[in-house]
Coordinates of C-alpha atoms and ligand atoms in Angstrom, one line a residue:
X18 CA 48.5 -4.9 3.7
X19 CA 47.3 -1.4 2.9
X20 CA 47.9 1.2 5.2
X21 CA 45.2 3.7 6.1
X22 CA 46.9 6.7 5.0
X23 CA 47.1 5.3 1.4
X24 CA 43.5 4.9 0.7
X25 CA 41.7 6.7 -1.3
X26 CA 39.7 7.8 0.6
X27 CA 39.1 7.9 4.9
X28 CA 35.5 7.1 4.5
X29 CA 33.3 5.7 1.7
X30 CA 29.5 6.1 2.3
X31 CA 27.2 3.9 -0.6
X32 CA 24.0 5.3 -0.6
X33 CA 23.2 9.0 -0.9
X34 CA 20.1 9.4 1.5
X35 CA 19.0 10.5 4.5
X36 CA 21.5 8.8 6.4
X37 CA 24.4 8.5 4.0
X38 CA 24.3 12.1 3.2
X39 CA 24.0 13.5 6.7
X40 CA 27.1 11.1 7.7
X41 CA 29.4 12.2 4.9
X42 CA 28.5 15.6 5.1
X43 CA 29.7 16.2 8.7
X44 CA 32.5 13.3 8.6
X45 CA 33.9 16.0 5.7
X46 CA 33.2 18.9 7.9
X47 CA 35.3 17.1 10.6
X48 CA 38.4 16.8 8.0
X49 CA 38.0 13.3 6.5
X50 CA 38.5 12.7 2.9
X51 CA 34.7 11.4 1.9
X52 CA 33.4 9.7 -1.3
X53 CA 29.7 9.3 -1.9
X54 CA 28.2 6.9 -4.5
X55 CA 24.7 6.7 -5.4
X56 CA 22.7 5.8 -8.7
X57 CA 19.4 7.0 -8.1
X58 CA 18.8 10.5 -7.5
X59 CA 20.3 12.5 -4.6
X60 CA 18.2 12.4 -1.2
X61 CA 17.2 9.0 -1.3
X62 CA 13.6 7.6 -0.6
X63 CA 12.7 10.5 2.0
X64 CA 13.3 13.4 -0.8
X65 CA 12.0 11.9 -3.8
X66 CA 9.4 9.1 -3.5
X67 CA 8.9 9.4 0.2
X68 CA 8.5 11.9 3.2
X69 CA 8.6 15.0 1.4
X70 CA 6.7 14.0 -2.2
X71 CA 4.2 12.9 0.2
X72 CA 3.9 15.6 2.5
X73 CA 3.6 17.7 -1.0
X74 CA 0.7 15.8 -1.5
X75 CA -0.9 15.6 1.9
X76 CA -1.3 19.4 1.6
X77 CA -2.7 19.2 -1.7
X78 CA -4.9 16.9 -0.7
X79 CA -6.1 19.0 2.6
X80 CA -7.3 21.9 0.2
X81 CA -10.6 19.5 -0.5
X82 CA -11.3 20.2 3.7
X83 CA -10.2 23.7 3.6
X84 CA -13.0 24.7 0.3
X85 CA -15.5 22.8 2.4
X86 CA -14.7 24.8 5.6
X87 CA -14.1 28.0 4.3
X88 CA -18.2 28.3 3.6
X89 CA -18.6 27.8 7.3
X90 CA -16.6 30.8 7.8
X91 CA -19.2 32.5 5.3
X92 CA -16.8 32.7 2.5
X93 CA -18.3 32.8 -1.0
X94 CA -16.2 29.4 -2.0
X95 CA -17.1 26.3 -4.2
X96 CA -15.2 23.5 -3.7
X97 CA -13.2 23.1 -7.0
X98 CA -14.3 19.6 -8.3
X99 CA -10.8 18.8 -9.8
X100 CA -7.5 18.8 -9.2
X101 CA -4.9 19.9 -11.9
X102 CA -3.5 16.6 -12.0
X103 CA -0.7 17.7 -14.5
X104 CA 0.2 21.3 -12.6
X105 CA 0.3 19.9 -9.6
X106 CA 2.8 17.1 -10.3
X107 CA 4.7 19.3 -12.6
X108 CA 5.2 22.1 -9.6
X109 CA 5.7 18.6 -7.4
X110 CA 8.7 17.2 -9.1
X111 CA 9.9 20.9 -9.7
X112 CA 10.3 21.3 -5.9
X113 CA 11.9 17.9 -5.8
X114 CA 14.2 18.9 -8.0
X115 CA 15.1 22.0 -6.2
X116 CA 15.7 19.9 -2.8
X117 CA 18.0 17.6 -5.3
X118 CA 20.3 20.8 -5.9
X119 CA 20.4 21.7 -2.5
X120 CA 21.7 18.0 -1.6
X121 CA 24.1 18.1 -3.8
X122 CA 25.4 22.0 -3.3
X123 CA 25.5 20.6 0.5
X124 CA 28.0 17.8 -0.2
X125 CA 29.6 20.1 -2.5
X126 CA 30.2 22.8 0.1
X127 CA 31.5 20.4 2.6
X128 CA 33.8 18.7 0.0
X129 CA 32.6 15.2 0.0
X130 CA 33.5 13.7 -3.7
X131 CA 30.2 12.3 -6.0
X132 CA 30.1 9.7 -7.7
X133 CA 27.0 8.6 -9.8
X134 CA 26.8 4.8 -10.2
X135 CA 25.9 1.4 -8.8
X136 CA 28.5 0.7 -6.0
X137 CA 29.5 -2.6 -4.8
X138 CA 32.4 -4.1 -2.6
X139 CA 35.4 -6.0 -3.8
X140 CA 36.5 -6.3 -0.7
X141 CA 36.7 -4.9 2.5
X142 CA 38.3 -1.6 1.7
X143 CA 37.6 -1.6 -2.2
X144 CA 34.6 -0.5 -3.8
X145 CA 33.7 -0.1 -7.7
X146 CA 31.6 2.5 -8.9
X147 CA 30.6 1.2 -12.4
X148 CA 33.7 1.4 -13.9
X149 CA 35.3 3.2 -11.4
X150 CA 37.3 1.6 -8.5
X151 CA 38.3 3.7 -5.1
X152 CA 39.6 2.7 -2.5
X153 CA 38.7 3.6 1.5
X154 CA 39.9 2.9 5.1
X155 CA 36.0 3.0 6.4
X156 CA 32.9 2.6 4.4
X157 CA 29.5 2.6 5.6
X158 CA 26.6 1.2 3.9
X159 CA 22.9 3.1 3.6
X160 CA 21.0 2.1 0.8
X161 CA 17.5 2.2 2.4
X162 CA 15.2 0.1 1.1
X163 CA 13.1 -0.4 -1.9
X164 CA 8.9 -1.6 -2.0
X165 CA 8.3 -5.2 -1.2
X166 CA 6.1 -6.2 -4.0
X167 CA 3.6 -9.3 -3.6
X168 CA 4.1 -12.2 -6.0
X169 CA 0.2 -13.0 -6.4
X170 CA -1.3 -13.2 -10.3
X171 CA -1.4 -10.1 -12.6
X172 CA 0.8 -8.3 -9.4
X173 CA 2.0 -6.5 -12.7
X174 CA -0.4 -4.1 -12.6
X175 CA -0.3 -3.0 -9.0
X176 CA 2.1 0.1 -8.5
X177 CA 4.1 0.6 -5.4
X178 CA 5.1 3.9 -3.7
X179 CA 8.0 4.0 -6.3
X180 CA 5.8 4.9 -9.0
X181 CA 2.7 6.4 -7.7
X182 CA 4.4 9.9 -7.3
X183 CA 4.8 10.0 -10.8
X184 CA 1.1 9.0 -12.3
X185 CA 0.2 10.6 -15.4
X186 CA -3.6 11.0 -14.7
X187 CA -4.9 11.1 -11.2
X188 CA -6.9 7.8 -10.5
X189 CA -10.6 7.8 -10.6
X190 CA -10.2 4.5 -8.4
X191 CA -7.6 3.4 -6.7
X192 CA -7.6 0.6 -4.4
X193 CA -4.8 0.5 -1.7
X194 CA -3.0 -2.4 -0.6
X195 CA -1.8 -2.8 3.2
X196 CA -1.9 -1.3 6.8
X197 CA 0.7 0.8 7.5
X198 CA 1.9 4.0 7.2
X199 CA 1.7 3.9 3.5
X200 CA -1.2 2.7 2.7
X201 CA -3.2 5.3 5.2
X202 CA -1.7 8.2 4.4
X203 CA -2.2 7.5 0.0
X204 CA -6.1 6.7 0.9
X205 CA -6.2 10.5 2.3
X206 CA -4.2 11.8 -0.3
X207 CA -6.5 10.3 -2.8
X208 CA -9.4 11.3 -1.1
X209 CA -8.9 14.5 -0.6
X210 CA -8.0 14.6 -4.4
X211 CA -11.2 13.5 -5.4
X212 CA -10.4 9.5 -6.3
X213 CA -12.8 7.0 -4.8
X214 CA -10.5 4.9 -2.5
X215 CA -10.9 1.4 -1.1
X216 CA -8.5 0.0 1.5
X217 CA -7.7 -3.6 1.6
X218 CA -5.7 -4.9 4.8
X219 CA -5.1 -8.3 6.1
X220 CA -5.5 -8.0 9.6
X221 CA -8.9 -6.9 11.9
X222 CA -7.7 -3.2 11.8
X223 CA -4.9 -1.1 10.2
X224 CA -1.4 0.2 11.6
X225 CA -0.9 -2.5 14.1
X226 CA 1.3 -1.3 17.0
X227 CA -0.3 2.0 17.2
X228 CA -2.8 2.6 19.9
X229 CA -6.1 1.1 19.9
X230 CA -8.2 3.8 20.0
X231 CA -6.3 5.8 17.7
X232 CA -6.6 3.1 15.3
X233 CA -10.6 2.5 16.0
X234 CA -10.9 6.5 15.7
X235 CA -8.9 6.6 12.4
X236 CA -11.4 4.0 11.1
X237 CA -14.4 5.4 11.7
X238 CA -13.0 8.9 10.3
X239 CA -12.7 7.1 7.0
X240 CA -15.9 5.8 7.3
X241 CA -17.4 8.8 7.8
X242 CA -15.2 10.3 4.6
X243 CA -16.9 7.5 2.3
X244 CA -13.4 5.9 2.0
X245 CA -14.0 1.6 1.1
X246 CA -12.3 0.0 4.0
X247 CA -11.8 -4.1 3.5
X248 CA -10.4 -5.6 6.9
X249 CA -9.2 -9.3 7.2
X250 CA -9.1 -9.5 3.6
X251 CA -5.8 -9.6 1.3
X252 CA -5.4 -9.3 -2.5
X253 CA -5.5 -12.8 -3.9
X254 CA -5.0 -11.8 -7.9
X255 CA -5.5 -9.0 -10.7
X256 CA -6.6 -9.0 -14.0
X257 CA -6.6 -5.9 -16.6
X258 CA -9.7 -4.9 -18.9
X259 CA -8.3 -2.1 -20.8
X260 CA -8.7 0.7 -18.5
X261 CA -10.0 -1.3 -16.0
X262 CA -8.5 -3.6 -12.6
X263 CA -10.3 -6.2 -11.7
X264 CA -8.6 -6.6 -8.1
X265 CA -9.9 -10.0 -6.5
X266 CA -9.7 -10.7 -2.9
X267 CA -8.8 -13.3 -0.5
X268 CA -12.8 -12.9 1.0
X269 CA -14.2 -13.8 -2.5
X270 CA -15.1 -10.4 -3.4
X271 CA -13.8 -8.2 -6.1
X272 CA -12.8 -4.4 -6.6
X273 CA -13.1 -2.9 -10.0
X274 CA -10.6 0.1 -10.2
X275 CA -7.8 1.6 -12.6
X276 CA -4.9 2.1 -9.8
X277 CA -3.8 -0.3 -7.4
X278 CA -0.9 0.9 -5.2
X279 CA 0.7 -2.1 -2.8
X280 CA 2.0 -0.9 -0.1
X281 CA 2.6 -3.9 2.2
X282 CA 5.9 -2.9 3.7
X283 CA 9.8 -2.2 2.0
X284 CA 12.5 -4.8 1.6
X285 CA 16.4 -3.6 2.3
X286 CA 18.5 -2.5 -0.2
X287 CA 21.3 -4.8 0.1
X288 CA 21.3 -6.3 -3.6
X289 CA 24.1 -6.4 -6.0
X290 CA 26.7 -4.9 -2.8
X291 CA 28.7 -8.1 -2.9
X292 CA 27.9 -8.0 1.0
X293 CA 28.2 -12.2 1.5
X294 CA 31.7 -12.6 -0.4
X295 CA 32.8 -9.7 2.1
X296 CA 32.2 -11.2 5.1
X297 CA 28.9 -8.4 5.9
X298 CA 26.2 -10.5 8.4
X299 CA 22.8 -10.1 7.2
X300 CA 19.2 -10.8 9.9
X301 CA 16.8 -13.3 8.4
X302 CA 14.7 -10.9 7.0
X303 CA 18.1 -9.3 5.0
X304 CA 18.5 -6.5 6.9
X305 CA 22.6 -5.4 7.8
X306 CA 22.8 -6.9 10.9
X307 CA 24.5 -4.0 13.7
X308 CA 26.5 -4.3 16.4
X309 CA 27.4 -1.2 18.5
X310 CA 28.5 1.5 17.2
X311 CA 26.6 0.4 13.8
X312 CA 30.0 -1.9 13.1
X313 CA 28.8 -4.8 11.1
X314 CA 30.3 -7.8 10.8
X315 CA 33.5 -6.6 9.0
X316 CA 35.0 -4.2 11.5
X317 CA 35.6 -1.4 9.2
X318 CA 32.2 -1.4 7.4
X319 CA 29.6 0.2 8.9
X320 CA 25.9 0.1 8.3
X321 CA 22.6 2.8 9.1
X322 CA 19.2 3.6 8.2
X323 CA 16.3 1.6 6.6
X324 CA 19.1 -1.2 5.8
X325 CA 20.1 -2.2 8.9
X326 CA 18.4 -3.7 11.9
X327 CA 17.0 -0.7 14.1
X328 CA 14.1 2.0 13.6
X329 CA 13.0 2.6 9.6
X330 CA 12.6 6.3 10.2
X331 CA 14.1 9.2 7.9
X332 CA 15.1 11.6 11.5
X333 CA 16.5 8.0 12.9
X334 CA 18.8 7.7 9.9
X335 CA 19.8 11.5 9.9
X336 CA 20.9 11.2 13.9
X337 CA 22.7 7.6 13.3
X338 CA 24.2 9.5 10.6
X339 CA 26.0 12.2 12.0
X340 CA 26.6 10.3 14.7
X341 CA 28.6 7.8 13.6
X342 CA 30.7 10.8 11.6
X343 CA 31.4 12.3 14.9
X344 CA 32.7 8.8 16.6
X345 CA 34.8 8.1 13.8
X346 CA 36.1 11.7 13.1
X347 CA 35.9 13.3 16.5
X348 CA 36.6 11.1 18.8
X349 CA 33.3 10.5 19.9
X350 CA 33.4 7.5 22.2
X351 CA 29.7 5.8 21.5
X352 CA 27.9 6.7 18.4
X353 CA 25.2 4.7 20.0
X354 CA 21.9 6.8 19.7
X355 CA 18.8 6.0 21.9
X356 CA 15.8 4.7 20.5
X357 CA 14.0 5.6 23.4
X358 CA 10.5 7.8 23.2
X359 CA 10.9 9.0 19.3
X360 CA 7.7 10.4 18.1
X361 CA 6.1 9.6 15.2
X362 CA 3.2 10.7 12.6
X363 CA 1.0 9.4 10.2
X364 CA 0.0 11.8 7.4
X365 CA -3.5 10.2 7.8
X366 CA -6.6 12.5 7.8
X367 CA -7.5 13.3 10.8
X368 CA -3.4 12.7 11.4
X369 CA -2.1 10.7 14.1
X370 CA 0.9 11.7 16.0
X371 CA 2.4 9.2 19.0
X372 CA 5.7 9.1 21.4
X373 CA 6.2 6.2 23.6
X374 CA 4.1 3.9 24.6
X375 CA 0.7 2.5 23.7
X376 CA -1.8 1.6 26.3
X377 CA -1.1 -2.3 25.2
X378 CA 2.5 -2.1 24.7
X379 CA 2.8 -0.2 28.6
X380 CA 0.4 -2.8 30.4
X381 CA 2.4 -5.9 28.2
X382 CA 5.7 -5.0 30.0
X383 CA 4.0 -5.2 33.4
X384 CA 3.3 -1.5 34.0
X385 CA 0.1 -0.7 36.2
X386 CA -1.4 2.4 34.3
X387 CA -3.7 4.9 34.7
X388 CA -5.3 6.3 31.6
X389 CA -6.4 9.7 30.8
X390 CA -8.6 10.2 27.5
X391 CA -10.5 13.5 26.0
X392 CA -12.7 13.3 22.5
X393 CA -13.9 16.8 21.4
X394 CA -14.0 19.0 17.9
X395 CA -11.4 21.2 17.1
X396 CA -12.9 24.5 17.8
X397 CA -11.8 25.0 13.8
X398 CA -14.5 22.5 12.9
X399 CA -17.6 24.2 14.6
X400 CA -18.6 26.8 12.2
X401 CA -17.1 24.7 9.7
X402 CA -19.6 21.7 10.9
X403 CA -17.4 19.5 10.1
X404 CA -17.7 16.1 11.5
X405 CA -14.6 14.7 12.5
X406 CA -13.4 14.1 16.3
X407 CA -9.9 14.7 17.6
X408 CA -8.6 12.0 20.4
X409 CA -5.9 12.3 23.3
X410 CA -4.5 10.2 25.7
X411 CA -2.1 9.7 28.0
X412 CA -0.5 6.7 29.4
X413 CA 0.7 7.2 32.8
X414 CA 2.6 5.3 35.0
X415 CA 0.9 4.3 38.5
X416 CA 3.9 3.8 40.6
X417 CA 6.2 6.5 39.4
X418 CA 3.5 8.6 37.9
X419 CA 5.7 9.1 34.8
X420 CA 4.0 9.7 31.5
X421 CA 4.8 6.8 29.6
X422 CA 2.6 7.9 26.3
X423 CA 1.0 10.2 24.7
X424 CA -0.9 9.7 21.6
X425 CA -3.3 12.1 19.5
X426 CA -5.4 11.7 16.3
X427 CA -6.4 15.0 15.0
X428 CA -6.1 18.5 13.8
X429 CA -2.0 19.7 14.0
X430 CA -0.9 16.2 15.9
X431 CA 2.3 15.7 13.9
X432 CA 2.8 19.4 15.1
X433 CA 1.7 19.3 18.3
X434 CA 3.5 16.3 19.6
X435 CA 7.3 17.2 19.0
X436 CA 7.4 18.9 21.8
X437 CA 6.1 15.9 24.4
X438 CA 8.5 13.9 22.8
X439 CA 11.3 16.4 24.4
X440 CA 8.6 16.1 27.7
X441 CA 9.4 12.6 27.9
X442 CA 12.5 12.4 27.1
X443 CA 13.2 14.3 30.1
X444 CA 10.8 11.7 32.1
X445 CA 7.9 14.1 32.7
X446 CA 5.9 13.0 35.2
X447 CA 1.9 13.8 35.3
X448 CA 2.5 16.0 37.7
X449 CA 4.5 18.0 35.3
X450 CA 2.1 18.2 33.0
X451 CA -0.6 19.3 35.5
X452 CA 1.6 22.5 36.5
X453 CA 1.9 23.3 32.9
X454 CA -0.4 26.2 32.0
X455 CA -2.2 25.7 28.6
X456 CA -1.7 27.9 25.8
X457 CA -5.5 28.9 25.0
X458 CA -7.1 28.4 22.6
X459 CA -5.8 25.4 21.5
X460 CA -6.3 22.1 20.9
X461 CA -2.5 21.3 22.8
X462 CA -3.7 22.4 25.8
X463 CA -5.9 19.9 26.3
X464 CA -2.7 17.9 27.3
X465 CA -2.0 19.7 30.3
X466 CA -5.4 19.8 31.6
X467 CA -6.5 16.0 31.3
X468 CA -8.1 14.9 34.7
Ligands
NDP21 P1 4.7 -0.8 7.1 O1 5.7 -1.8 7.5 O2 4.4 0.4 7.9 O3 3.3 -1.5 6.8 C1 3.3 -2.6 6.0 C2 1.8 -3.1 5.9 O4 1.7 -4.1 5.0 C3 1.3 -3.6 7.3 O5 0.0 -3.2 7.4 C4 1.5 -5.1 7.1 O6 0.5 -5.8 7.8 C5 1.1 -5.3 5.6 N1 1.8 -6.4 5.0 C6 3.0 -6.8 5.1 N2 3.2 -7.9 4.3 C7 2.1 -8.2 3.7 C8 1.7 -9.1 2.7 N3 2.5 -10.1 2.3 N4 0.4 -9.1 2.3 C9 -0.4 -8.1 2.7 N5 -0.1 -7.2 3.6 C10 1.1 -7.2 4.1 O7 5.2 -0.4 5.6 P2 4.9 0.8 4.7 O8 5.2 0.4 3.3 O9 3.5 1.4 5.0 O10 6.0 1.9 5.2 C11 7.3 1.5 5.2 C12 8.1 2.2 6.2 O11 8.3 3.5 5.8 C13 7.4 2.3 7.6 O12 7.7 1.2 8.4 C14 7.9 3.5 8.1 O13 9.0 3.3 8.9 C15 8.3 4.4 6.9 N6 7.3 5.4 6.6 C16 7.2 6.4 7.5 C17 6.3 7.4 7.3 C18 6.1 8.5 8.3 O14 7.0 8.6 9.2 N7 5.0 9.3 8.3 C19 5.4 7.5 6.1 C20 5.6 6.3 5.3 C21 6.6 5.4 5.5 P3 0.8 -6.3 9.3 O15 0.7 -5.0 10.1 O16 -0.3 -7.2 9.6 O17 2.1 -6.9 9.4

């Protein structure tokens, strides 16, 4: 058998994202000899057809808001009635680019070799790159994942998140497919951009596992904004008139449209990896199954991010990452990272931001809550006269009075809430949030004044 010391390298990551990046990056700072393969571009889903494309467009989107609030303010403005569909994706991908090069100078820096290409495993401690074969004592697997794509008639003209970053002409209008995170924040960007947008989701209301009255406020935001929302309805089948979509639905009735973007959830990227003659345990729904310490079932293969069985989240992916590099390279005992109270956002508009529980989610594992709820305007929006409501809450614990959730939808969430997730982390109680004096005035405060 091999020994360790003749490999080619100590650690092989496959999969230059989020999490594969991060993990080679500091396992090379730490003095292993690292190897990277990937054959998409550099930065994975999060850099170039996910977080940060779409954050790119979020703000473009918000201007539509800020030309309509700025008159409130008495400023001499019309809102622009389009968009510069071809500037803006040109200074889009531009940036993407830019964020590209700085990837790669990063695993330049810290020494970490490139290789461009498919990568798949031999065996255990072999991997071929193309036509290239290496050779490495550990390897860990991040591929992410890739759009799951419905297999319902004429589902070759739907688009997935893959592809809608890179339209040609802005959609007049698009119809969106799904309930999640996706699918939300694409009907603001389009909104804002000026497309008409009709939502289609197959349950009673959207991002299921959220809180309820986030989700009821987010709906009757985009009502108010004119956006089409279809609940228990799915897309049954699509046929293309020239230009035209004619998107039919599960309820009977029909959408006529020239984009439709399905965004019904991602599938792993485990494909073409050679994973099953290796010996690498998959769940049932394909994900790399992870034990601790992100071993799979092949003790030297390893296994992180959107691939494997935990938390589909970009940050997640970037702290399993590193991580794992410092238990492998420094001795670290656990690489173990907890999963407990991570905040998330939805680039909806209004936005929603949430760490820990929900109202549901705390009273379904037995807790006996108290709730604490506050609906205003952002003071932003009064001169502005626009109508749109912001929503807190906070889930606290009867017995122990610890906060066990706090949940906004509205102006700054994603912004505001980083800093409760810290709070609970550090199993704030209500009490602490009561001595807390409010930074005024702000929207944040309300937090710390709920009664
Ligand atoms: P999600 O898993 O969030 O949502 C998938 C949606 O599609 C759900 O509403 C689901 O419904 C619905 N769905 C699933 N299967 C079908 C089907 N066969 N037919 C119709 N509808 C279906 O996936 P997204 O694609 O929105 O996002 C993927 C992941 O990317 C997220 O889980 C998240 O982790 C990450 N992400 C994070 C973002 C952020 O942090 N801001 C932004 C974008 C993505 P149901 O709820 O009923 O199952």
């Amino acid at each position: 058998m091999t020994q360790p010391h003749n490999y080619d390298f100590d650690y092989f990551v496959i999969g230059a994202g989020s999490g594969g990046v991060r993990s080679s990056r500091i396992a090379a700072t730490l003095g292993a000899k690292v190897g990277i393969a990937e054959y998409k571009d550099i930065g994975g889903t999060c850099v170039n057809v996910g977080c940060v494309p779409k954050k790119i467009m979020a703000y473009a989107a918000d201007y539509h808001g800020h030309f309509e609030d700025a008159k409130g303010y008495g400023w001499d403005v019309k809102a622009p009635k389009n968009l510069d569909w071809g500037t803006f994706i040109t200074r889009k991908d531009a940036e993407i680019k830019r964020l590209n090069g700085i990837y790669d100078g990063l695993l330049e820096k810290a020494g970490v070799t490139y290789y461009s290409g498919h990568a798949s495993l031999k065996d255990p401690h072999t991997i071929q790159i193309d036509n290239t074969v290496v050779t490495a004592d550990k390897i860990l697997i991040a591929t992410g994942g890739t759009p799951r794509k419905d297999m319902i008639p004429g589902a070759e003209h739907t688009l997935t998140s893959d592809e809608i970053f890179h339209l040609k002409q802005q959609p007049e209008h698009i119809l969106i497919i799904g309930g999640g995170y996706v699918a939300v924040e694409f009907a603001h960007i389009f909104h804002g951009m000026g497309s008409k947008v009709s939502l289609c989701y197959r349950g009673d209301l959207f991002l299921r596992g959220f809180d309820d009255d986030i989700r009821e406020t987010l709906k009757e935001e985009m009502i108010k904004q004119g956006i089409d929302l279809h609940f228990n309805c799915d897309l049954a089948g699509v046929e293309k008139d020239q230009d035209t979509l004619l998107a039919r639905m599960s309820s009977g009735k029909t959408v006529e449209c020239d984009t439709i973007l399905s965004a019904i959830g991602r599938v792993p990227n485990t494909q073409g990896l050679n994973l099953d003659e290796v010996g690498v345990d998959l769940c049932p729904n394909g994900q790399i199954k992870i034990g601790d310490n992100f071993q799979t079932s092949v003790p030297n293969i390893y296994a992180l991010g959107d691939v494997a069985n935990k938390v589909p989240l970009t940050p997640v992916a970037t702290a399993e990452g590193q991580s794992l590099a410092y238990h492998l390279f420094a001795d670290k005992q656990s690489a173990d990272i907890s999963y407990e109270n991570i905040a998330t956002a939805v680039f909806s508009q209004p936005p929603i931001a949430t760490v820990g529980y929900s109202e549901h989610e705390a009273e379904g594992l037995g807790h006996e809550i108290t709730v604490f709820k506050t609906r205003f305007r952002s003071m932003k929006y009064i001169l502005a006269e626009r109508d749109e409501k912001i929503l807190m809450k906070l889930v606290v614990c009867k017995k122990t009075d610890k906060v066990l959730g706090v949940h906004m939808i509205g102006l700054d969430a994603p912004e505001i809430m980083q800093g409760f997730a810290v709070a609970l982390n550090a199993g704030a109680t209500k009490a602490d949030f009561d001595r807390t004096i409010g930074i005024h005035p702000t929207s944040a405060e309300e937090f710390v004044t709920m009664k």
